[in-house]
Every structure is written in C-alpha cells, then in structure tokens.
mmCIF file of C-alpha atoms and ligand atoms in Angstrom:
data_model
loop_
_atom_site.group_PDB
_atom_site.id
_atom_site.type_symbol
_atom_site.label_atom_id
_atom_site.label_comp_id
_atom_site.label_asym_id
_atom_site.label_seq_id
_atom_site.Cartn_x
_atom_site.Cartn_y
_atom_site.Cartn_z
ATOM 1 C CA MET A 26 0.000 0.000 0.000
ATOM 2 C CA ARG A 27 1.675 3.205 -1.100
ATOM 3 C CA GLY A 28 1.263 6.026 1.403
ATOM 4 C CA LYS A 29 0.051 9.515 0.590
ATOM 5 C CA VAL A 30 2.404 12.112 -0.890
ATOM 6 C CA GLU A 31 2.891 15.377 0.991
ATOM 7 C CA VAL A 32 3.854 18.459 -1.061
ATOM 8 C CA LEU A 33 4.971 21.470 0.992
ATOM 9 C CA VAL A 34 5.971 24.794 -0.558
ATOM 10 C CA TYR A 35 8.145 27.432 1.135
ATOM 11 C CA PRO A 36 8.805 31.055 0.104
ATOM 12 C CA ASP A 37 12.524 30.592 -0.587
ATOM 13 C CA VAL A 38 15.440 28.196 -0.271
ATOM 14 C CA ASP A 39 16.274 29.323 3.284
ATOM 15 C CA ALA A 40 12.731 28.649 4.495
ATOM 16 C CA LEU A 41 12.871 25.309 2.672
ATOM 17 C CA ALA A 42 16.142 24.378 4.389
ATOM 18 C CA ARG A 43 14.779 25.401 7.800
ATOM 19 C CA ALA A 44 11.640 23.326 7.333
ATOM 20 C CA ALA A 45 13.765 20.381 6.221
ATOM 21 C CA ALA A 46 16.052 20.769 9.257
ATOM 22 C CA VAL A 47 13.037 20.784 11.594
ATOM 23 C CA ARG A 48 11.773 17.627 9.906
ATOM 24 C CA VAL A 49 15.143 15.839 9.987
ATOM 25 C CA ALA A 50 15.545 16.633 13.691
ATOM 26 C CA ALA A 51 12.036 15.354 14.412
ATOM 27 C CA VAL A 52 12.529 12.122 12.454
ATOM 28 C CA ALA A 53 15.890 11.611 14.148
ATOM 29 C CA SER A 54 14.425 12.028 17.632
ATOM 30 C CA GLY A 55 11.596 9.641 16.832
ATOM 31 C CA ALA A 56 13.967 7.025 15.440
ATOM 32 C CA VAL A 57 16.303 7.194 18.444
ATOM 33 C CA ARG A 58 13.348 6.904 20.822
ATOM 34 C CA ALA A 59 11.902 3.964 18.929
ATOM 35 C CA ARG A 60 15.029 2.067 17.865
ATOM 36 C CA GLY A 61 18.007 3.639 19.591
ATOM 37 C CA ARG A 62 19.479 4.999 16.381
ATOM 38 C CA PHE A 63 18.738 7.243 13.361
ATOM 39 C CA CYS A 64 19.865 5.966 9.963
ATOM 40 C CA VAL A 65 19.812 8.560 7.199
ATOM 41 C CA ALA A 66 20.889 8.476 3.553
ATOM 42 C CA LEU A 67 22.079 11.927 2.529
ATOM 43 C CA ALA A 68 21.408 13.494 -0.856
ATOM 44 C CA GLY A 69 24.124 14.787 -3.132
ATOM 45 C CA GLY A 70 24.142 17.771 -5.463
ATOM 46 C CA SER A 71 23.950 21.406 -4.356
ATOM 47 C CA THR A 72 20.415 21.782 -2.974
ATOM 48 C CA PRO A 73 21.076 20.073 0.399
ATOM 49 C CA ARG A 74 24.004 22.402 1.206
ATOM 50 C CA ALA A 75 21.772 24.881 3.083
ATOM 51 C CA LEU A 76 20.115 22.041 5.033
ATOM 52 C CA TYR A 77 23.410 20.455 6.066
ATOM 53 C CA THR A 78 24.791 23.832 7.147
ATOM 54 C CA LEU A 79 21.670 24.438 9.266
ATOM 55 C CA LEU A 80 21.872 20.992 10.885
ATOM 56 C CA ALA A 81 25.418 21.871 12.002
ATOM 57 C CA SER A 82 24.278 25.218 13.437
ATOM 58 C CA GLU A 83 23.782 26.044 17.123
ATOM 59 C CA THR A 84 20.036 26.095 16.462
ATOM 60 C CA PHE A 85 19.769 22.517 15.223
ATOM 61 C CA ALA A 86 22.892 20.523 16.158
ATOM 62 C CA PRO A 87 21.812 20.181 19.835
ATOM 63 C CA ARG A 88 18.511 18.672 18.704
ATOM 64 C CA LEU A 89 20.171 15.497 17.425
ATOM 65 C CA ASP A 90 21.832 12.772 19.496
ATOM 66 C CA TRP A 91 24.785 12.538 17.096
ATOM 67 C CA ALA A 92 26.292 9.508 18.855
ATOM 68 C CA ARG A 93 23.234 7.597 17.657
ATOM 69 C CA VAL A 94 23.130 8.994 14.123
ATOM 70 C CA HIS A 95 24.402 6.837 11.239
ATOM 71 C CA VAL A 96 25.038 8.569 7.936
ATOM 72 C CA PHE A 97 24.937 6.915 4.530
ATOM 73 C CA TRP A 98 24.565 8.362 1.023
ATOM 74 C CA GLY A 99 21.814 7.888 -1.534
ATOM 75 C CA ASP A 100 24.472 8.096 -4.195
ATOM 76 C CA GLU A 101 28.093 9.026 -4.656
ATOM 77 C CA ARG A 102 30.258 9.961 -7.564
ATOM 78 C CA CYS A 103 33.286 7.673 -8.068
ATOM 79 C CA VAL A 104 35.850 10.295 -7.178
ATOM 80 C CA PRO A 105 38.176 10.613 -4.160
ATOM 81 C CA PRO A 106 36.590 11.931 -0.945
ATOM 82 C CA ASP A 107 38.461 15.221 -1.242
ATOM 83 C CA ASP A 108 37.320 15.794 -4.822
ATOM 84 C CA ALA A 109 35.074 18.813 -5.462
ATOM 85 C CA GLY A 110 32.535 16.429 -7.028
ATOM 86 C CA SER A 111 32.310 14.174 -3.968
ATOM 87 C CA ASN A 112 28.945 14.068 -2.187
ATOM 88 C CA TYR A 113 30.839 12.916 0.891
ATOM 89 C CA ARG A 114 33.003 16.042 0.753
ATOM 90 C CA LEU A 115 29.887 18.261 0.545
ATOM 91 C CA ALA A 116 28.435 16.613 3.662
ATOM 92 C CA TRP A 117 31.774 16.586 5.483
ATOM 93 C CA GLU A 118 32.495 20.261 4.927
ATOM 94 C CA THR A 119 28.976 21.538 5.667
ATOM 95 C CA LEU A 120 27.893 19.127 8.421
ATOM 96 C CA LEU A 121 29.906 16.119 9.519
ATOM 97 C CA GLU A 122 33.079 18.018 10.365
ATOM 98 C CA HIS A 123 31.094 20.252 12.735
ATOM 99 C CA VAL A 124 29.058 17.768 14.799
ATOM 100 C CA PRO A 125 30.099 15.086 17.341
ATOM 101 C CA LEU A 126 29.259 12.181 15.058
ATOM 102 C CA PRO A 127 31.530 9.181 15.742
ATOM 103 C CA VAL A 128 33.688 8.474 12.699
ATOM 104 C CA GLY A 129 32.450 4.867 12.742
ATOM 105 C CA ASN A 130 28.938 6.184 12.112
ATOM 106 C CA ILE A 131 29.946 7.615 8.743
ATOM 107 C CA HIS A 132 29.290 4.945 6.113
ATOM 108 C CA ARG A 133 31.046 6.470 3.137
ATOM 109 C CA VAL A 134 30.983 5.066 -0.382
ATOM 110 C CA ARG A 135 34.629 4.432 -1.325
ATOM 111 C CA GLY A 136 34.517 6.749 -4.320
ATOM 112 C CA GLU A 137 38.268 6.418 -4.770
ATOM 113 C CA TRP A 138 37.870 2.709 -5.643
ATOM 114 C CA PRO A 139 36.748 1.277 -8.994
ATOM 115 C CA CYS A 140 32.999 1.888 -9.163
ATOM 116 C CA HIS A 141 31.814 -1.736 -9.118
ATOM 117 C CA LYS A 142 34.107 -2.523 -6.188
ATOM 118 C CA ALA A 143 32.845 0.527 -4.312
ATOM 119 C CA ALA A 144 29.235 -0.502 -4.983
ATOM 120 C CA ALA A 145 29.824 -4.058 -3.768
ATOM 121 C CA ALA A 146 31.586 -2.888 -0.625
ATOM 122 C CA TYR A 147 28.866 -0.324 0.154
ATOM 123 C CA SER A 148 26.155 -2.938 -0.356
ATOM 124 C CA ALA A 149 27.964 -5.404 1.924
ATOM 125 C CA GLU A 150 28.407 -2.723 4.590
ATOM 126 C CA MET A 151 24.696 -1.879 4.484
ATOM 127 C CA GLN A 152 23.652 -5.542 4.583
ATOM 128 C CA ALA A 153 25.848 -6.090 7.641
ATOM 129 C CA PHE A 154 24.652 -2.910 9.312
ATOM 130 C CA PHE A 155 20.936 -3.520 8.737
ATOM 131 C CA ASP A 156 21.291 -7.318 9.018
ATOM 132 C CA ALA A 157 19.042 -7.546 5.979
ATOM 133 C CA LEU A 158 19.253 -7.725 2.168
ATOM 134 C CA PHE A 159 17.793 -4.228 1.841
ATOM 135 C CA PRO A 160 18.482 -1.280 4.141
ATOM 136 C CA CYS A 161 15.601 0.252 6.085
ATOM 137 C CA PHE A 162 16.587 3.875 6.420
ATOM 138 C CA ASP A 163 14.647 6.069 8.809
ATOM 139 C CA LEU A 164 15.071 8.828 6.253
ATOM 140 C CA VAL A 165 16.312 9.096 2.675
ATOM 141 C CA LEU A 166 17.009 12.616 1.427
ATOM 142 C CA LEU A 167 16.771 13.048 -2.335
ATOM 143 C CA GLY A 168 17.243 15.788 -4.882
ATOM 144 C CA LEU A 169 15.688 16.061 -8.336
ATOM 145 C CA GLY A 170 17.545 16.601 -11.588
ATOM 146 C CA GLU A 171 16.052 18.641 -14.436
ATOM 147 C CA ASP A 172 15.666 15.357 -16.360
ATOM 148 C CA GLY A 173 13.709 13.709 -13.555
ATOM 149 C CA HIS A 174 16.608 11.706 -12.137
ATOM 150 C CA THR A 175 17.060 11.225 -8.428
ATOM 151 C CA ALA A 176 20.053 9.863 -6.557
ATOM 152 C CA SER A 177 21.947 8.498 -9.567
ATOM 153 C CA LEU A 178 18.907 6.828 -11.116
ATOM 154 C CA PHE A 179 18.604 8.404 -14.549
ATOM 155 C CA PRO A 180 15.869 8.115 -17.206
ATOM 156 C CA GLY A 181 16.252 4.956 -19.310
ATOM 157 C CA SER A 182 18.841 3.394 -16.991
ATOM 158 C CA VAL A 183 18.733 -0.359 -16.447
ATOM 159 C CA ALA A 184 19.334 0.459 -12.784
ATOM 160 C CA LEU A 185 15.667 1.474 -12.622
ATOM 161 C CA ASP A 186 14.673 -2.161 -13.134
ATOM 162 C CA GLU A 187 16.970 -3.544 -10.429
ATOM 163 C CA THR A 188 14.983 -5.641 -7.967
ATOM 164 C CA VAL A 189 17.671 -7.723 -6.253
ATOM 165 C CA ARG A 190 20.580 -5.439 -5.404
ATOM 166 C CA SER A 191 20.343 -2.431 -3.079
ATOM 167 C CA VAL A 192 23.332 -0.671 -4.667
ATOM 168 C CA VAL A 193 24.564 -0.549 -8.260
ATOM 169 C CA ALA A 194 27.294 1.210 -10.231
ATOM 170 C CA VAL A 195 26.075 3.422 -13.077
ATOM 171 C CA THR A 196 27.450 5.791 -15.701
ATOM 172 C CA ALA A 197 25.517 9.004 -16.309
ATOM 173 C CA ASN A 198 26.414 12.323 -17.851
ATOM 174 C CA TYR A 199 24.625 15.232 -16.171
ATOM 175 C CA ALA A 200 25.527 18.879 -15.858
ATOM 176 C CA GLY A 201 29.227 18.190 -16.304
ATOM 177 C CA ARG A 202 29.322 16.242 -13.038
ATOM 178 C CA PRO A 203 31.372 13.031 -12.565
ATOM 179 C CA ALA A 204 29.783 10.332 -14.708
ATOM 180 C CA GLN A 205 30.828 7.184 -12.811
ATOM 181 C CA ARG A 206 28.520 6.767 -9.828
ATOM 182 C CA VAL A 207 27.235 4.419 -7.157
ATOM 183 C CA THR A 208 23.550 4.643 -6.299
ATOM 184 C CA LEU A 209 20.891 3.137 -4.103
ATOM 185 C CA THR A 210 18.328 1.295 -6.181
ATOM 186 C CA LEU A 211 14.571 1.855 -6.043
ATOM 187 C CA PRO A 212 13.930 -1.138 -3.730
ATOM 188 C CA ALA A 213 16.486 0.257 -1.285
ATOM 189 C CA ILE A 214 14.965 3.753 -1.408
ATOM 190 C CA ASN A 215 11.367 2.516 -1.288
ATOM 191 C CA ALA A 216 12.076 0.421 1.814
ATOM 192 C CA ALA A 217 12.677 3.627 3.802
ATOM 193 C CA ARG A 218 10.399 4.763 6.596
ATOM 194 C CA GLN A 219 10.417 8.262 5.140
ATOM 195 C CA VAL A 220 11.679 9.791 1.891
ATOM 196 C CA LEU A 221 12.125 13.540 1.588
ATOM 197 C CA PHE A 222 12.707 15.298 -1.745
ATOM 198 C CA LEU A 223 14.269 18.752 -1.484
ATOM 199 C CA VAL A 224 13.893 20.814 -4.659
ATOM 200 C CA ALA A 225 14.604 24.510 -5.190
ATOM 201 C CA GLY A 226 14.898 26.982 -8.029
ATOM 202 C CA MET A 227 13.016 28.048 -11.141
ATOM 203 C CA ALA A 228 15.077 25.678 -13.289
ATOM 204 C CA LYS A 229 13.299 22.750 -11.615
ATOM 205 C CA ALA A 230 9.728 24.117 -12.061
ATOM 206 C CA ALA A 231 9.054 22.202 -15.279
ATOM 207 C CA ILE A 232 10.312 18.862 -14.028
ATOM 208 C CA VAL A 233 8.540 19.283 -10.675
ATOM 209 C CA GLN A 234 5.289 19.805 -12.572
ATOM 210 C CA ALA A 235 5.973 16.790 -14.804
ATOM 211 C CA VAL A 236 6.804 14.555 -11.839
ATOM 212 C CA LEU A 237 4.057 15.622 -9.453
ATOM 213 C CA GLU A 238 1.153 16.253 -11.782
ATOM 214 C CA LYS A 239 1.267 12.849 -13.431
ATOM 215 C CA ALA A 240 1.293 10.113 -10.802
ATOM 216 C CA ASN A 241 2.963 6.746 -11.521
ATOM 217 C CA GLY A 242 4.877 8.071 -14.506
ATOM 218 C CA PRO A 243 8.136 6.533 -15.851
ATOM 219 C CA LEU A 244 10.533 9.208 -14.590
ATOM 220 C CA PRO A 245 12.971 7.943 -11.928
ATOM 221 C CA ALA A 246 11.651 10.396 -9.319
ATOM 222 C CA GLN A 247 8.110 9.138 -10.037
ATOM 223 C CA ARG A 248 9.260 5.610 -9.234
ATOM 224 C CA VAL A 249 10.117 6.643 -5.666
ATOM 225 C CA ARG A 250 7.070 5.344 -3.804
ATOM 226 C CA PRO A 251 7.885 4.019 -0.318
ATOM 227 C CA VAL A 252 6.274 0.599 0.175
ATOM 228 C CA SER A 253 5.018 1.459 3.645
ATOM 229 C CA GLY A 254 6.875 4.661 4.462
ATOM 230 C CA GLU A 255 6.019 8.316 4.006
ATOM 231 C CA LEU A 256 6.932 10.479 1.020
ATOM 232 C CA ALA A 257 7.208 14.259 1.146
ATOM 233 C CA TRP A 258 8.314 16.914 -1.323
ATOM 234 C CA LEU A 259 9.700 20.122 0.151
ATOM 235 C CA LEU A 260 9.835 22.803 -2.541
ATOM 236 C CA ASP A 261 10.609 26.466 -2.669
ATOM 237 C CA ALA A 262 8.080 28.711 -4.461
ATOM 238 C CA ALA A 263 10.270 28.918 -7.551
ATOM 239 C CA ALA A 264 10.431 25.147 -8.030
ATOM 240 C CA ALA A 265 6.675 24.902 -7.326
ATOM 241 C CA ASN A 266 5.868 27.745 -9.678
ATOM 242 C CA ARG A 267 4.082 25.589 -12.272
ATOM 243 C CA LEU A 268 2.068 23.456 -9.876
ATOM 244 C CA LYS A 269 -1.695 23.993 -9.829
ATOM 245 C CA LYS A 270 -2.510 26.264 -6.915
ATOM 246 C CA GLU A 271 -4.468 24.493 -4.152
ATOM 247 C CA GLY A 272 -8.001 25.650 -3.361
HETATM 248 C C1 6PG B 6 24.054 13.806 -7.338
HETATM 249 C C2 6PG B 6 22.703 13.847 -6.663
HETATM 250 C C3 6PG B 6 21.631 14.142 -7.664
HETATM 251 C C4 6PG B 6 21.134 15.522 -7.315
HETATM 252 C C5 6PG B 6 20.328 16.120 -8.431
HETATM 253 C C6 6PG B 6 19.952 17.566 -8.102
HETATM 254 O O1 6PG B 6 24.922 13.045 -6.906
HETATM 255 O O2 6PG B 6 24.219 14.619 -8.255
HETATM 256 O O3 6PG B 6 22.434 12.838 -5.876
HETATM 257 O O4 6PG B 6 20.561 13.240 -7.675
HETATM 258 O O5 6PG B 6 20.332 15.423 -6.130
HETATM 259 O O6 6PG B 6 21.120 16.089 -9.603
HETATM 260 O O7 6PG B 6 21.159 18.294 -7.954
HETATM 261 P P1 6PG B 6 21.113 19.831 -7.491
HETATM 262 O O8 6PG B 6 20.622 19.824 -6.075
HETATM 263 O O9 6PG B 6 22.548 20.289 -7.599
HETATM 264 O O10 6PG B 6 20.179 20.535 -8.426
#
C-alpha cells in the first residue's frame, strides 16, 4: 500500500532548508526513541548544502543525538573523498566536520575505488549494518535533476529495473558532473520509513510539474514510492511555480 504524498511549498530556499532541518531533527528524535538509532541516507548535489549547514548550526545541532546517528549516502560519484565532485566532501564540509558524530557512524561510499568494487563494498556494509538484504533507512534525502533523475537513477537506466541489489554502479552524464557513480536502487529507497525530496529553483519548475502532476509516470523520481513509508516533497516557491494552486 503506497502512502500519501505530501507536497509542501516554502517562500525561498532558506525557508525550505529550515523546514527540512526541523523535519530531519524530528525524524531523528523519533527514530532514536523507537530504535536507539537514526539511519539517514544523505542526498548529493547542491540543494542540500543549506540544510546540512543548518543541521550543524547552534540552532539545530543540539537537537540530534549525534552519537546515535548513522550517515549513509543515496548516491556518490566515483571520485576521491576530497574531490570537489564528492557528495561525501559536501556533507563533510557543511555538516559532519562540525558535529560530534563518531567516525564509525559515517558509512562512506569508497569513491576512490573502482565503481563496481565501491558498490559491492557499500552494499555489503549496508547488509551487515541492517542485518538484511535491503536497508531500512529512517530517512532518505533526495534531490531532483532537471531530467527527472534522483540519486543516480537516470531516465532509461537499467538500474531502474533492479529488484535484487540495493546498490549498483552506473554511468551518467549530467551537468558536467562526474559520470561514474554508485547509487541506491529503487527497492532500497522505497524500503525507507520516510523519503524527503528537497527541490529549489526556477530551473526545476518544469520537471517538478511533470513529476508531481502525473502520478505513476516513468521518470525515476516518479518511481520513488515508499512501500510502507512516508513520502514528502519540500519545494521552494520557484520550483513549485508551475504546480496547480491548491483551493
Ligand atoms: C548527485 C545527486 C543528484 C542531485 C540532483 C539535483 O549526486 O548529483 O544525488 O541526484 O540530487 O542532480 O542536484 P542539485 O541539487 O545540484 O540541483
């Protein structure tokens, strides 16, 4: 049974980031209370930067029990961790370096390894951590590309049809970013307790309309439908500009 989809629109990217930080802190507290830990898969790209910076701030950092937080990635580019294109580096510089998260709680994709080896190692680490074939993240954060991709699941990719593995290596050319990537698959994402898309900017207005106004479409982002978890889209007004106004 697929749950309902929440679409929340905020005036600008700062309000969007603040709302996302409030939500992440709330989900984290609930997870720690219920299961003694909070397992989150971070998004890559540029949109989450403001959220990660806020989570490291004096306002939000005290709200999370960082010793019980475990950080994974929804996808990673196959580049070294200090490379400008590394999603790990983005999270390290904006968040992880600034909070008391034990280093053993950072489950990094080994982007410096050959892609298939990095994917296999990441999958094995998740299977051991979750003691299950598929991970059950408390929260998966996702962005949206202008072509409808999410994580590193791109339109037309065979990775979209993966039903057995939780992690695969892919090649995708997008916006001049590193092409070799490792990504969670749809079964791994859809097993999450909550999935949160964060989308900002006028450039995304057309794809947001295409994704949200036609349910069950073929675009990768439309294939994100948590099996029993919650799905929410947090948008700024610019990215939501083409959506039909409520009411
Ligand atoms: C990546 C991301 C990717 C990203 C979208 C949106 O590794 O590139 O995981 O899915 O979220 O491309 O990127 P922006 O936030 O930069 O628009």
